[in-house]
Short mmCIF file of C-alpha atoms in Angstrom, two decimals:
data_model
loop_
_atom_site.label_atom_id
_atom_site.label_comp_id
_atom_site.label_asym_id
_atom_site.label_seq_id
_atom_site.Cartn_x
_atom_site.Cartn_y
_atom_site.Cartn_z
CA MET A 636 4.67 25.69 9.90
CA ASN A 637 7.08 22.86 10.49
CA THR A 638 7.43 19.98 8.52
CA ASP A 639 10.38 18.33 9.65
CA ARG A 640 8.76 16.99 12.25
CA PHE A 641 11.64 14.75 12.77
CA GLY A 642 14.29 16.60 12.31
CA LEU A 643 16.05 15.96 9.51
CA ALA A 644 17.62 18.75 8.69
CA GLY A 645 19.90 19.28 11.84
CA ASP A 646 23.53 18.81 10.56
CA ASP A 647 23.66 16.75 14.22
CA TYR A 648 19.88 14.57 12.80
CA VAL A 649 20.54 11.27 15.05
CA PRO A 650 16.68 9.77 15.46
CA ASP A 651 14.79 9.57 18.84
CA VAL A 652 14.03 5.87 18.41
CA ALA A 653 11.90 5.60 21.96
CA GLY A 654 10.50 8.41 20.73
CA ASP A 655 9.49 6.80 17.22
CA SER A 656 8.89 3.66 17.10
CA THR A 657 6.02 4.81 20.68
CA ALA A 658 4.73 6.67 17.78
CA ILE A 659 4.53 4.57 15.24
CA VAL A 660 3.44 1.57 17.66
CA GLU A 661 0.14 3.66 19.65
CA ALA A 662 -0.45 5.22 15.73
CA PHE A 663 -1.06 1.22 14.95
CA PHE A 664 -3.67 0.36 18.09
CA ASP A 665 -4.94 3.73 17.20
CA HIS A 666 -5.85 2.84 13.93
CA LEU A 667 -7.17 -0.73 13.86
CA ALA A 668 -9.45 0.27 16.86
CA ARG A 669 -10.75 2.81 14.39
CA SER A 670 -10.43 1.05 11.51
CA LEU A 671 -12.71 -2.20 12.08
CA ARG A 672 -15.23 -1.13 15.01
CA ASP A 673 -17.54 -1.70 12.73
CA ALA A 674 -16.39 -5.41 12.83
CA ALA A 675 -18.20 -6.54 15.87
CA LEU A 676 -14.99 -7.43 17.09
CA PRO A 677 -15.39 -8.53 21.27
CA GLY A 678 -14.67 -6.46 23.21
CA GLY A 679 -11.43 -5.59 25.58
CA LEU A 680 -9.73 -7.02 22.17
CA PHE A 681 -7.43 -4.47 22.31
CA SER A 682 -6.16 -3.59 25.24
CA GLY A 683 -5.46 -7.37 25.23
CA MET A 684 -3.35 -6.99 21.75
CA ARG A 685 -1.34 -3.76 24.10
CA ALA A 686 -0.89 -6.09 27.74
CA SER A 687 0.02 -9.63 24.92
CA LEU A 688 2.97 -6.91 23.45
CA VAL A 689 4.20 -6.21 26.93
CA GLU A 690 4.24 -9.90 27.86
CA LEU A 691 5.88 -11.20 24.68
CA THR A 692 8.42 -7.79 24.52
CA ALA A 693 9.77 -9.66 27.77
CA ALA A 694 9.23 -12.88 26.61
CA ASP A 695 11.13 -12.59 23.67
CA ALA A 696 14.05 -9.92 25.42
CA GLU A 697 17.04 -11.91 24.09
CA ARG A 698 15.92 -10.54 20.45
CA CYS A 699 17.54 -7.74 22.71
CA VAL A 700 21.30 -7.20 21.10
CA ASP A 701 21.28 -3.33 21.55
CA GLU A 702 19.13 -0.58 21.95
CA PRO A 703 17.98 -0.41 18.20
CA ALA A 704 16.56 -3.95 18.64
CA ARG A 705 15.26 -3.25 21.90
CA TYR A 706 11.87 -0.26 19.65
CA ASN A 707 13.07 -2.09 16.63
CA LEU A 708 11.44 -5.79 18.69
CA GLU A 709 8.06 -4.26 20.12
CA MET A 710 7.12 -2.85 16.91
CA THR A 711 7.35 -6.52 14.89
CA LEU A 712 5.87 -7.94 18.06
CA ALA A 713 2.55 -5.38 17.57
CA LEU A 714 2.12 -6.55 14.39
CA VAL A 715 2.23 -9.94 15.93
CA VAL A 716 -0.15 -10.07 18.52
CA ALA A 717 -2.26 -8.26 16.50
CA TYR A 718 -2.45 -10.84 13.83
CA ARG A 719 -3.24 -13.62 16.14
CA ALA A 720 -5.89 -11.46 18.16
CA LEU A 721 -6.94 -10.41 14.31
CA GLN A 722 -6.34 -13.32 12.05
CA PRO A 723 -9.00 -15.74 13.72
CA ARG A 724 -11.90 -13.29 13.51
CA LEU A 725 -11.35 -11.98 10.15
CA GLY A 726 -9.69 -14.31 8.28
CA ARG A 727 -5.94 -13.74 6.90
CA GLU A 728 -6.16 -10.79 3.51
CA VAL A 729 -8.59 -9.05 5.19
CA THR A 730 -6.49 -9.13 8.13
CA ILE A 731 -3.42 -8.63 6.96
CA ALA A 732 -5.22 -5.33 5.25
CA ALA A 733 -5.85 -3.90 8.02
CA LEU A 734 -2.49 -3.98 9.93
CA ARG A 735 -0.87 -2.44 6.40
CA ALA A 736 -3.17 0.41 6.41
CA ALA A 737 -2.68 0.80 10.30
CA PHE A 738 1.55 0.29 10.23
CA VAL A 739 1.87 2.88 7.30
CA GLU A 740 -0.45 4.75 6.80
CA PRO A 741 -0.68 6.50 10.24
CA LEU A 742 2.28 8.80 9.84
CA GLY A 743 2.36 8.62 6.56
CA GLU A 744 1.69 12.14 5.71
CA ALA A 745 4.63 12.85 8.28
CA VAL A 746 7.56 10.96 7.66
CA GLN A 747 7.04 12.52 3.45
CA ALA A 748 6.68 15.97 3.59
CA GLY A 749 10.14 16.01 6.83
CA THR A 750 11.46 13.50 4.09
CA ARG A 751 11.10 16.90 1.76
CA ALA A 752 11.51 19.74 3.36
CA MET A 753 14.74 17.62 4.28
CA LEU A 754 15.59 17.28 0.31
CA ASP A 755 14.12 20.73 -1.01
CA ALA A 756 16.53 22.62 1.21
CA ALA A 757 19.65 20.11 1.16
CA GLU A 758 22.50 22.27 -1.22
CA ASP A 759 22.63 18.86 -1.49
CA PRO A 760 19.33 16.36 -1.39
CA PHE A 761 22.33 13.47 -2.03
CA ALA A 762 23.90 12.94 -0.06
CA ALA A 763 21.75 15.37 2.47
CA LEU A 764 19.91 11.76 2.19
CA VAL A 765 22.91 8.73 2.48
CA ALA A 766 23.76 11.00 5.54
CA VAL A 767 20.90 10.12 7.14
CA SER A 768 20.84 6.24 5.77
CA LYS A 769 24.68 6.55 7.68
CA THR A 770 22.33 8.17 10.31
CA ARG A 771 19.41 5.65 11.09
CA GLU A 772 21.96 2.34 10.02
CA LYS A 773 23.50 2.86 13.28
CA TYR A 774 21.64 4.76 15.18
CA ALA A 775 17.72 3.32 13.77
CA PHE A 776 18.56 -0.37 13.39
CA GLY A 777 22.03 -1.12 15.04
CA ALA A 778 23.36 -5.24 15.06
CA GLY A 779 19.79 -6.62 14.61
CA PHE A 780 20.16 -6.48 11.01
CA GLY A 781 23.61 -6.85 8.75
CA PHE A 782 24.62 -4.63 6.32
CA ALA A 783 26.79 -4.53 3.61
CA ARG A 784 28.02 -1.10 0.99
CA THR A 785 28.08 -2.50 -2.51
CA VAL A 786 29.42 1.68 -3.60
CA ASP A 787 29.57 4.19 -1.26
CA ASP A 788 31.02 7.24 -3.44
CA ALA A 789 30.36 11.22 -4.55
CA GLU A 790 28.06 9.68 -7.74
CA SER A 791 26.03 6.55 -5.93
CA TYR A 792 25.81 4.55 -2.46
CA HIS A 793 24.45 0.59 -2.90
CA LEU A 794 22.95 -0.17 0.76
CA ASP A 795 22.21 -4.00 0.75
CA ILE A 796 20.28 -5.14 4.04
CA VAL A 797 21.84 -8.72 3.81
CA ARG A 798 19.76 -9.41 7.38
CA CYS A 799 16.29 -8.16 7.69
CA PHE A 800 15.77 -8.16 12.57
CA TYR A 801 12.15 -7.59 11.64
CA HIS A 802 12.00 -10.45 9.73
CA GLU A 803 14.12 -13.20 11.81
CA VAL A 804 11.63 -11.37 14.17
CA LEU A 805 8.11 -13.18 12.54
CA VAL A 806 9.45 -16.36 11.21
CA ALA A 807 10.15 -16.88 14.47
CA HIS A 808 6.52 -16.37 15.20
CA SER A 809 5.13 -17.60 11.98
CA ALA A 810 4.56 -14.81 10.92
CA ALA A 811 6.56 -14.22 7.67
CA GLU A 812 3.47 -13.13 5.97
CA LEU A 813 3.97 -10.46 7.69
CA THR A 814 7.93 -8.46 6.48
CA PRO A 815 5.85 -6.79 3.67
CA VAL A 816 4.33 -4.72 5.43
CA MET A 817 7.23 -3.57 7.06
CA CYS A 818 8.88 -2.73 3.90
CA GLU A 819 5.81 -0.81 2.41
CA PHE A 820 6.62 1.45 5.54
CA ASP A 821 9.54 3.41 3.29
CA ALA A 822 7.19 4.61 1.06
CA ASN A 823 6.60 7.01 3.07
CA TRP A 824 9.71 8.43 2.59
CA ILE A 825 10.82 7.25 -0.82
CA GLY A 826 7.94 8.98 -1.81
CA ALA A 827 9.40 12.28 -1.56
CA ILE A 828 12.28 12.09 -3.63
CA ASP A 829 11.62 13.80 -7.35
CA PRO A 830 14.40 12.94 -9.37
CA ALA A 831 13.86 16.15 -11.48
CA LYS A 832 14.07 17.81 -8.84
CA HIS A 833 16.75 16.42 -6.58
CA GLY A 834 19.23 15.32 -8.75
CA PHE A 835 19.08 11.50 -8.03
CA ARG A 836 17.26 8.31 -7.42
CA PHE A 837 16.49 5.73 -5.10
CA ASP A 838 15.44 1.96 -6.28
CA ARG A 839 14.34 -0.54 -4.20
CA ALA A 840 14.15 -3.76 -7.16
CA THR A 841 13.25 -6.66 -3.64
CA THR A 842 13.35 -6.59 -0.85
CA ILE A 843 14.26 -10.76 2.34
CA GLY A 844 9.97 -9.97 2.91
CA LEU A 845 9.50 -10.21 -1.51
CA GLY A 846 11.62 -12.98 -1.78
CA GLY A 847 14.63 -11.39 -2.07
CA THR A 848 18.27 -12.91 -1.18
CA HIS A 849 19.25 -9.40 0.25
CA CYS A 850 17.09 -6.20 0.09
CA PRO A 851 18.37 -3.30 -2.23
CA PHE A 852 18.68 0.42 -1.03
CA HIS A 853 20.31 2.03 -4.35
CA TRP A 854 20.40 5.86 -4.64
CA ASP A 855 22.39 6.81 -7.77
CA ARG A 856 22.63 10.35 -9.13
CA THR A 857 21.19 11.55 -12.50
CA GLU A 858 22.92 13.99 -12.67
CA SER A 859 26.81 15.42 -11.76
#
């Protein structure tokens, strides 16, 4: 069975931003509908969310500074429309928990398995994941984010995200409390890293969504 669903192991890896974002959004709404089917929600609520997403994405089109931003906008606004529809009915905490599960869990196993397969197969797992990160910085995140590479050598790669597109969109829609949901998606690939096996560790002490001034994504070898 091919566990590298996202093609991470290839030397010519380029993320399929359109396909990945569509999969996340579809899985998000599907998971919400299944997990909340016993919550006595109005009929048509989820189809209404999808319609609202189309409208809100069109209204925010000026935020599409490049191709990645177009898909990142849709993913972020999916959280916004669901939050607006569910929070008055379920309450803030229950809604955020439902959104977190629906956004993080559906593709979690596939992301973790693909990352682990790539690391296990790599001659140099540290270099392989750093290369994936740099590719994603360009093709999956793009100009909507601000990056600072404070260390980039053979032993360490320290990337600081100093501007978060997701957070800016959520703040603009009075939903900054949802930014940690976006942050938690990363736990899927972070969990694939085994320092003892792969020879490096990853640290992210905080994020902008958790109140930090930046998001430190730091990879360091644990052995030479």
